[in-house]
């Protein structure tokens, strides 16, 4: 998606440790018009697939997911990071390692909000090593729901997550795929 690539080049900052900072339009200040175009594109890519729920993960996926959901006419469920280790049987639960914080969180979804009648699109802002996406896909499987596919705003294609998830036979659509980026000179190459 050219619009997103151009915005990444204009406002993204490449940090050491293969982190792309997009606080100016996606992760801190949010450009709602851009998110609307992103949501529209996900709706085009996943049209006629019977998506009736969008699943994302707290916190940065929520904005994109909510605006996308308006184009699908469906609700959003976000997996919550749980501070307690005592998870009741009312929740589906999975461990997800955080790429940016290098910690492992238990993330949970209430059984009330995900079940076998759901056809789910997973949405997230970034795809790096794929821990978040694999965790969300497991929650969907545990709920007996149908995973339609994943919609990612920015995939770092030089990291292994995209291949790992696609190798599971899961459809992944990423609107901007970064082939390489360099924190020394700030260059970003798409591909
Ligand atoms: P993964 O689980 O695929 O390794 O990482 C995905 C999650 O880590 C995303 O939900 C996103 O919040 C965060 N993340 C991964 N890479 C980046 C990055 O380069 N920049 C930012 N801002 N977040 C990232």
PDB file of C-alpha atoms and ligand atoms in Angstrom:
ATOM      1  CA  UNK A   1       0.000   0.000   0.000  1.00  0.00           C
ATOM      2  CA  UNK A   2       1.828   2.989  -1.382  1.00  0.00           C
ATOM      3  CA  UNK A   3       0.205   5.467   0.997  1.00  0.00           C
ATOM      4  CA  UNK A   4       1.464   3.565   4.043  1.00  0.00           C
ATOM      5  CA  UNK A   5       4.942   3.021   2.575  1.00  0.00           C
ATOM      6  CA  UNK A   6       5.256   6.737   1.831  1.00  0.00           C
ATOM      7  CA  UNK A   7       4.195   7.592   5.365  1.00  0.00           C
ATOM      8  CA  UNK A   8       6.702   5.157   6.852  1.00  0.00           C
ATOM      9  CA  UNK A   9       9.480   6.760   4.814  1.00  0.00           C
ATOM     10  CA  UNK A  10       8.339  10.262   5.780  1.00  0.00           C
ATOM     11  CA  UNK A  11       7.685   9.778   9.504  1.00  0.00           C
ATOM     12  CA  UNK A  12       9.099   6.413  10.562  1.00  0.00           C
ATOM     13  CA  UNK A  13      12.331   6.211  12.527  1.00  0.00           C
ATOM     14  CA  UNK A  14      14.615   3.205  12.409  1.00  0.00           C
ATOM     15  CA  UNK A  15      15.971   2.412  15.865  1.00  0.00           C
ATOM     16  CA  UNK A  16      18.768   0.011  16.751  1.00  0.00           C
ATOM     17  CA  UNK A  17      17.534  -3.526  17.448  1.00  0.00           C
ATOM     18  CA  UNK A  18      15.383  -3.698  14.301  1.00  0.00           C
ATOM     19  CA  UNK A  19      12.644  -1.550  15.758  1.00  0.00           C
ATOM     20  CA  UNK A  20      10.730   0.835  13.525  1.00  0.00           C
ATOM     21  CA  UNK A  21       9.219   3.694  15.477  1.00  0.00           C
ATOM     22  CA  UNK A  22       5.931   4.918  14.045  1.00  0.00           C
ATOM     23  CA  UNK A  23       4.725   6.923  17.037  1.00  0.00           C
ATOM     24  CA  UNK A  24       3.886   9.911  14.855  1.00  0.00           C
ATOM     25  CA  UNK A  25       0.988   8.234  13.029  1.00  0.00           C
ATOM     26  CA  UNK A  26       0.309   4.713  14.349  1.00  0.00           C
ATOM     27  CA  UNK A  27       1.465   3.955  17.888  1.00  0.00           C
ATOM     28  CA  UNK A  28       1.149   7.149  19.902  1.00  0.00           C
ATOM     29  CA  UNK A  29      -0.364   9.955  17.851  1.00  0.00           C
ATOM     30  CA  UNK A  30      -2.814   8.260  15.513  1.00  0.00           C
ATOM     31  CA  UNK A  31      -3.614   9.429  11.987  1.00  0.00           C
ATOM     32  CA  UNK A  32      -7.221   8.315  11.827  1.00  0.00           C
ATOM     33  CA  UNK A  33      -7.552   9.036   8.106  1.00  0.00           C
ATOM     34  CA  UNK A  34      -4.610   6.754   7.378  1.00  0.00           C
ATOM     35  CA  UNK A  35      -6.113   4.082   9.629  1.00  0.00           C
ATOM     36  CA  UNK A  36      -9.340   4.423   7.706  1.00  0.00           C
ATOM     37  CA  UNK A  37      -7.534   3.737   4.421  1.00  0.00           C
ATOM     38  CA  UNK A  38      -5.807   0.758   6.046  1.00  0.00           C
ATOM     39  CA  UNK A  39      -9.146  -0.563   7.296  1.00  0.00           C
ATOM     40  CA  UNK A  40     -10.709  -0.128   3.859  1.00  0.00           C
ATOM     41  CA  UNK A  41      -7.866  -2.080   2.270  1.00  0.00           C
ATOM     42  CA  UNK A  42      -8.267  -4.981   4.726  1.00  0.00           C
ATOM     43  CA  UNK A  43     -12.000  -4.981   3.941  1.00  0.00           C
ATOM     44  CA  UNK A  44     -11.203  -5.166   0.215  1.00  0.00           C
ATOM     45  CA  UNK A  45      -8.683  -7.984   0.665  1.00  0.00           C
ATOM     46  CA  UNK A  46     -11.002 -10.012   2.891  1.00  0.00           C
ATOM     47  CA  UNK A  47     -14.294  -9.188   1.157  1.00  0.00           C
ATOM     48  CA  UNK A  48     -16.886 -11.982   0.935  1.00  0.00           C
ATOM     49  CA  UNK A  49     -15.110 -14.158   3.496  1.00  0.00           C
ATOM     50  CA  UNK A  50     -17.886 -13.913   6.070  1.00  0.00           C
ATOM     51  CA  UNK A  51     -15.683 -12.181   8.649  1.00  0.00           C
ATOM     52  CA  UNK A  52     -17.877 -11.544  11.693  1.00  0.00           C
ATOM     53  CA  UNK A  53     -15.210 -10.751  14.288  1.00  0.00           C
ATOM     54  CA  UNK A  54     -11.831  -9.044  14.394  1.00  0.00           C
ATOM     55  CA  UNK A  55      -9.292 -10.165  16.969  1.00  0.00           C
ATOM     56  CA  UNK A  56      -6.271  -8.113  17.972  1.00  0.00           C
ATOM     57  CA  UNK A  57      -3.933  -7.760  20.928  1.00  0.00           C
ATOM     58  CA  UNK A  58      -3.623  -5.038  23.539  1.00  0.00           C
ATOM     59  CA  UNK A  59      -2.590  -2.327  22.994  1.00  0.00           C
ATOM     60  CA  UNK A  60      -1.312  -1.030  19.683  1.00  0.00           C
ATOM     61  CA  UNK A  61      -3.510  -3.195  17.452  1.00  0.00           C
ATOM     62  CA  UNK A  62      -6.738  -1.855  18.896  1.00  0.00           C
ATOM     63  CA  UNK A  63      -6.967   1.390  16.921  1.00  0.00           C
ATOM     64  CA  UNK A  64      -6.389  -0.261  13.539  1.00  0.00           C
ATOM     65  CA  UNK A  65      -8.741  -3.099  14.408  1.00  0.00           C
ATOM     66  CA  UNK A  66     -11.560  -0.771  15.454  1.00  0.00           C
ATOM     67  CA  UNK A  67     -11.449   1.315  12.310  1.00  0.00           C
ATOM     68  CA  UNK A  68     -11.162  -1.801  10.121  1.00  0.00           C
ATOM     69  CA  UNK A  69     -14.150  -3.285  11.947  1.00  0.00           C
ATOM     70  CA  UNK A  70     -16.328  -0.404  10.785  1.00  0.00           C
ATOM     71  CA  UNK A  71     -15.662  -1.499   7.204  1.00  0.00           C
ATOM     72  CA  UNK A  72     -16.576  -5.103   8.022  1.00  0.00           C
ATOM     73  CA  UNK A  73     -19.551  -4.132  10.186  1.00  0.00           C
ATOM     74  CA  UNK A  74     -18.397  -6.432  12.979  1.00  0.00           C
ATOM     75  CA  UNK A  75     -17.129  -6.138  16.562  1.00  0.00           C
ATOM     76  CA  UNK A  76     -13.526  -6.178  17.744  1.00  0.00           C
ATOM     77  CA  UNK A  77     -12.223  -8.385  20.520  1.00  0.00           C
ATOM     78  CA  UNK A  78      -8.787  -7.578  21.869  1.00  0.00           C
ATOM     79  CA  UNK A  79      -6.763 -10.126  23.780  1.00  0.00           C
ATOM     80  CA  UNK A  80      -5.916  -8.606  27.138  1.00  0.00           C
ATOM     81  CA  UNK A  81      -2.601  -8.828  28.854  1.00  0.00           C
ATOM     82  CA  UNK A  82      -3.276 -10.430  32.212  1.00  0.00           C
ATOM     83  CA  UNK A  83      -1.267  -9.629  35.313  1.00  0.00           C
ATOM     84  CA  UNK A  84      -2.442 -12.641  37.271  1.00  0.00           C
ATOM     85  CA  UNK A  85      -1.144 -16.154  36.714  1.00  0.00           C
ATOM     86  CA  UNK A  86      -4.410 -17.594  38.029  1.00  0.00           C
ATOM     87  CA  UNK A  87      -6.530 -17.654  34.903  1.00  0.00           C
ATOM     88  CA  UNK A  88     -10.084 -18.878  35.449  1.00  0.00           C
ATOM     89  CA  UNK A  89     -11.743 -21.374  33.152  1.00  0.00           C
ATOM     90  CA  UNK A  90     -13.861 -18.525  31.750  1.00  0.00           C
ATOM     91  CA  UNK A  91     -10.923 -17.448  29.562  1.00  0.00           C
ATOM     92  CA  UNK A  92      -8.804 -18.764  26.731  1.00  0.00           C
ATOM     93  CA  UNK A  93      -5.187 -18.028  27.597  1.00  0.00           C
ATOM     94  CA  UNK A  94      -1.855 -18.099  25.779  1.00  0.00           C
ATOM     95  CA  UNK A  95       1.700 -16.905  26.492  1.00  0.00           C
ATOM     96  CA  UNK A  96       2.994 -14.238  24.098  1.00  0.00           C
ATOM     97  CA  UNK A  97       6.512 -12.873  24.084  1.00  0.00           C
ATOM     98  CA  UNK A  98       6.621  -9.120  23.504  1.00  0.00           C
ATOM     99  CA  UNK A  99       8.975  -8.105  20.709  1.00  0.00           C
ATOM    100  CA  UNK A 100       9.489  -4.569  21.950  1.00  0.00           C
ATOM    101  CA  UNK A 101       9.655  -5.278  25.702  1.00  0.00           C
ATOM    102  CA  UNK A 102      11.280  -8.733  25.618  1.00  0.00           C
ATOM    103  CA  UNK A 103       8.884  -9.963  28.303  1.00  0.00           C
ATOM    104  CA  UNK A 104       6.318 -12.753  28.207  1.00  0.00           C
ATOM    105  CA  UNK A 105       2.692 -11.909  28.914  1.00  0.00           C
ATOM    106  CA  UNK A 106      -0.289 -14.122  29.467  1.00  0.00           C
ATOM    107  CA  UNK A 107      -2.957 -12.873  27.092  1.00  0.00           C
ATOM    108  CA  UNK A 108      -6.561 -13.814  27.581  1.00  0.00           C
ATOM    109  CA  UNK A 109      -9.902 -13.692  25.799  1.00  0.00           C
ATOM    110  CA  UNK A 110     -13.190 -14.337  27.543  1.00  0.00           C
ATOM    111  CA  UNK A 111     -14.958 -17.465  26.307  1.00  0.00           C
ATOM    112  CA  UNK A 112     -18.041 -15.278  26.139  1.00  0.00           C
ATOM    113  CA  UNK A 113     -16.590 -13.285  23.229  1.00  0.00           C
ATOM    114  CA  UNK A 114     -15.041 -15.945  20.979  1.00  0.00           C
ATOM    115  CA  UNK A 115     -16.704 -19.196  19.947  1.00  0.00           C
ATOM    116  CA  UNK A 116     -17.260 -21.727  17.201  1.00  0.00           C
ATOM    117  CA  UNK A 117     -19.705 -19.447  15.345  1.00  0.00           C
ATOM    118  CA  UNK A 118     -16.991 -16.891  14.668  1.00  0.00           C
ATOM    119  CA  UNK A 119     -15.130 -16.301  11.418  1.00  0.00           C
ATOM    120  CA  UNK A 120     -12.191 -14.271  12.607  1.00  0.00           C
ATOM    121  CA  UNK A 121      -9.778 -11.851  10.985  1.00  0.00           C
ATOM    122  CA  UNK A 122      -6.674 -11.185  13.096  1.00  0.00           C
ATOM    123  CA  UNK A 123      -5.313  -7.649  12.831  1.00  0.00           C
ATOM    124  CA  UNK A 124      -2.103  -6.217  14.236  1.00  0.00           C
ATOM    125  CA  UNK A 125       0.139  -3.236  13.623  1.00  0.00           C
ATOM    126  CA  UNK A 126       3.433  -5.146  13.180  1.00  0.00           C
ATOM    127  CA  UNK A 127       4.608  -8.609  12.269  1.00  0.00           C
ATOM    128  CA  UNK A 128       8.168  -9.369  13.396  1.00  0.00           C
ATOM    129  CA  UNK A 129       8.911 -12.795  14.899  1.00  0.00           C
ATOM    130  CA  UNK A 130       5.265 -13.800  14.794  1.00  0.00           C
ATOM    131  CA  UNK A 131       4.739 -14.482  18.515  1.00  0.00           C
ATOM    132  CA  UNK A 132       1.728 -12.190  18.779  1.00  0.00           C
ATOM    133  CA  UNK A 133       0.106 -13.598  15.643  1.00  0.00           C
ATOM    134  CA  UNK A 134       0.729 -17.228  16.574  1.00  0.00           C
ATOM    135  CA  UNK A 135      -0.716 -16.570  20.037  1.00  0.00           C
ATOM    136  CA  UNK A 136      -3.863 -15.013  18.614  1.00  0.00           C
ATOM    137  CA  UNK A 137      -4.257 -17.876  16.138  1.00  0.00           C
ATOM    138  CA  UNK A 138      -4.008 -20.352  19.018  1.00  0.00           C
ATOM    139  CA  UNK A 139      -6.754 -18.545  20.943  1.00  0.00           C
ATOM    140  CA  UNK A 140      -8.991 -18.846  17.860  1.00  0.00           C
ATOM    141  CA  UNK A 141      -8.211 -22.552  17.553  1.00  0.00           C
ATOM    142  CA  UNK A 142      -8.876 -23.141  21.258  1.00  0.00           C
ATOM    143  CA  UNK A 143     -12.244 -21.399  20.888  1.00  0.00           C
ATOM    144  CA  UNK A 144     -13.176 -23.630  17.952  1.00  0.00           C
ATOM    145  CA  UNK A 145     -13.630 -20.516  15.806  1.00  0.00           C
ATOM    146  CA  UNK A 146     -12.579 -20.255  12.148  1.00  0.00           C
ATOM    147  CA  UNK A 147      -9.464 -18.259  11.312  1.00  0.00           C
ATOM    148  CA  UNK A 148     -10.057 -16.454   8.017  1.00  0.00           C
ATOM    149  CA  UNK A 149      -6.629 -14.818   7.910  1.00  0.00           C
ATOM    150  CA  UNK A 150      -4.442 -12.032   9.232  1.00  0.00           C
ATOM    151  CA  UNK A 151      -4.174  -8.374   8.284  1.00  0.00           C
ATOM    152  CA  UNK A 152      -0.939  -6.645   9.213  1.00  0.00           C
ATOM    153  CA  UNK A 153      -0.097  -2.996   8.686  1.00  0.00           C
ATOM    154  CA  UNK A 154       3.715  -3.358   8.685  1.00  0.00           C
ATOM    155  CA  UNK A 155       5.562  -6.630   8.223  1.00  0.00           C
ATOM    156  CA  UNK A 156       9.297  -6.693   8.755  1.00  0.00           C
ATOM    157  CA  UNK A 157       9.941  -9.232   6.029  1.00  0.00           C
ATOM    158  CA  UNK A 158      13.541  -9.779   7.090  1.00  0.00           C
ATOM    159  CA  UNK A 159      12.319 -11.294  10.356  1.00  0.00           C
ATOM    160  CA  UNK A 160      10.935 -14.832  10.508  1.00  0.00           C
ATOM    161  CA  UNK A 161       7.305 -14.319  11.631  1.00  0.00           C
ATOM    162  CA  UNK A 162       5.672 -13.932   8.232  1.00  0.00           C
ATOM    163  CA  UNK A 163       7.163 -17.118   6.828  1.00  0.00           C
ATOM    164  CA  UNK A 164       6.460 -19.068  10.020  1.00  0.00           C
ATOM    165  CA  UNK A 165       2.778 -18.121  10.052  1.00  0.00           C
ATOM    166  CA  UNK A 166       2.287 -18.607   6.287  1.00  0.00           C
ATOM    167  CA  UNK A 167       3.977 -22.007   6.548  1.00  0.00           C
ATOM    168  CA  UNK A 168       1.133 -23.005   8.877  1.00  0.00           C
ATOM    169  CA  UNK A 169      -1.205 -22.479   5.913  1.00  0.00           C
ATOM    170  CA  UNK A 170      -2.546 -19.214   7.316  1.00  0.00           C
ATOM    171  CA  UNK A 171      -3.309 -16.349   4.925  1.00  0.00           C
ATOM    172  CA  UNK A 172      -1.357 -13.224   5.898  1.00  0.00           C
ATOM    173  CA  UNK A 173      -1.871  -9.907   4.099  1.00  0.00           C
ATOM    174  CA  UNK A 174       0.631  -7.189   4.983  1.00  0.00           C
ATOM    175  CA  UNK A 175       0.097  -3.692   3.613  1.00  0.00           C
ATOM    176  CA  UNK A 176       3.751  -2.656   3.814  1.00  0.00           C
ATOM    177  CA  UNK A 177       6.541  -5.220   3.817  1.00  0.00           C
ATOM    178  CA  UNK A 178       9.970  -3.974   4.821  1.00  0.00           C
ATOM    179  CA  UNK A 179      12.784  -5.845   3.126  1.00  0.00           C
ATOM    180  CA  UNK A 180      15.550  -4.103   5.026  1.00  0.00           C
ATOM    181  CA  UNK A 181      16.123  -1.110   7.257  1.00  0.00           C
ATOM    182  CA  UNK A 182      19.213   0.525   8.626  1.00  0.00           C
ATOM    183  CA  UNK A 183      19.435   2.419  11.889  1.00  0.00           C
ATOM    184  CA  UNK A 184      22.749   4.052  10.918  1.00  0.00           C
ATOM    185  CA  UNK A 185      21.419   6.034   7.973  1.00  0.00           C
ATOM    186  CA  UNK A 186      17.656   5.560   8.477  1.00  0.00           C
ATOM    187  CA  UNK A 187      17.054   3.924   5.095  1.00  0.00           C
ATOM    188  CA  UNK A 188      14.057   1.654   4.628  1.00  0.00           C
ATOM    189  CA  UNK A 189      13.639  -0.646   1.630  1.00  0.00           C
ATOM    190  CA  UNK A 190      10.277  -2.254   0.803  1.00  0.00           C
ATOM    191  CA  UNK A 191       9.779  -5.432  -1.131  1.00  0.00           C
TER     192      UNK A 191
HETATM  193  P1  LIG B   1       6.090 -10.347  16.933  1.00  0.00           P
HETATM  194  O1  LIG B   1       5.214 -11.000  17.964  1.00  0.00           O
HETATM  195  O2  LIG B   1       5.650 -10.629  15.518  1.00  0.00           O
HETATM  196  O3  LIG B   1       7.547 -10.602  17.160  1.00  0.00           O
HETATM  197  O4  LIG B   1       5.936  -8.782  17.159  1.00  0.00           O
HETATM  198  C1  LIG B   1       4.696  -8.181  16.946  1.00  0.00           C
HETATM  199  C2  LIG B   1       4.360  -7.199  18.028  1.00  0.00           C
HETATM  200  O5  LIG B   1       5.515  -6.515  18.502  1.00  0.00           O
HETATM  201  C3  LIG B   1       3.419  -6.154  17.483  1.00  0.00           C
HETATM  202  O6  LIG B   1       2.190  -6.313  18.142  1.00  0.00           O
HETATM  203  C4  LIG B   1       4.061  -4.825  17.796  1.00  0.00           C
HETATM  204  O7  LIG B   1       3.342  -4.201  18.833  1.00  0.00           O
HETATM  205  C5  LIG B   1       5.441  -5.131  18.279  1.00  0.00           C
HETATM  206  N1  LIG B   1       6.500  -4.799  17.300  1.00  0.00           N
HETATM  207  C6  LIG B   1       7.296  -5.678  16.640  1.00  0.00           C
HETATM  208  N2  LIG B   1       8.200  -5.054  15.892  1.00  0.00           N
HETATM  209  C7  LIG B   1       7.983  -3.732  16.055  1.00  0.00           C
HETATM  210  C8  LIG B   1       8.612  -2.559  15.516  1.00  0.00           C
HETATM  211  O8  LIG B   1       9.579  -2.594  14.746  1.00  0.00           O
HETATM  212  N3  LIG B   1       8.087  -1.364  15.915  1.00  0.00           N
HETATM  213  C9  LIG B   1       7.035  -1.267  16.768  1.00  0.00           C
HETATM  214  N4  LIG B   1       6.602  -0.037  17.065  1.00  0.00           N
HETATM  215  N5  LIG B   1       6.425  -2.350  17.295  1.00  0.00           N
HETATM  216  C10 LIG B   1       6.893  -3.574  16.947  1.00  0.00           C
END
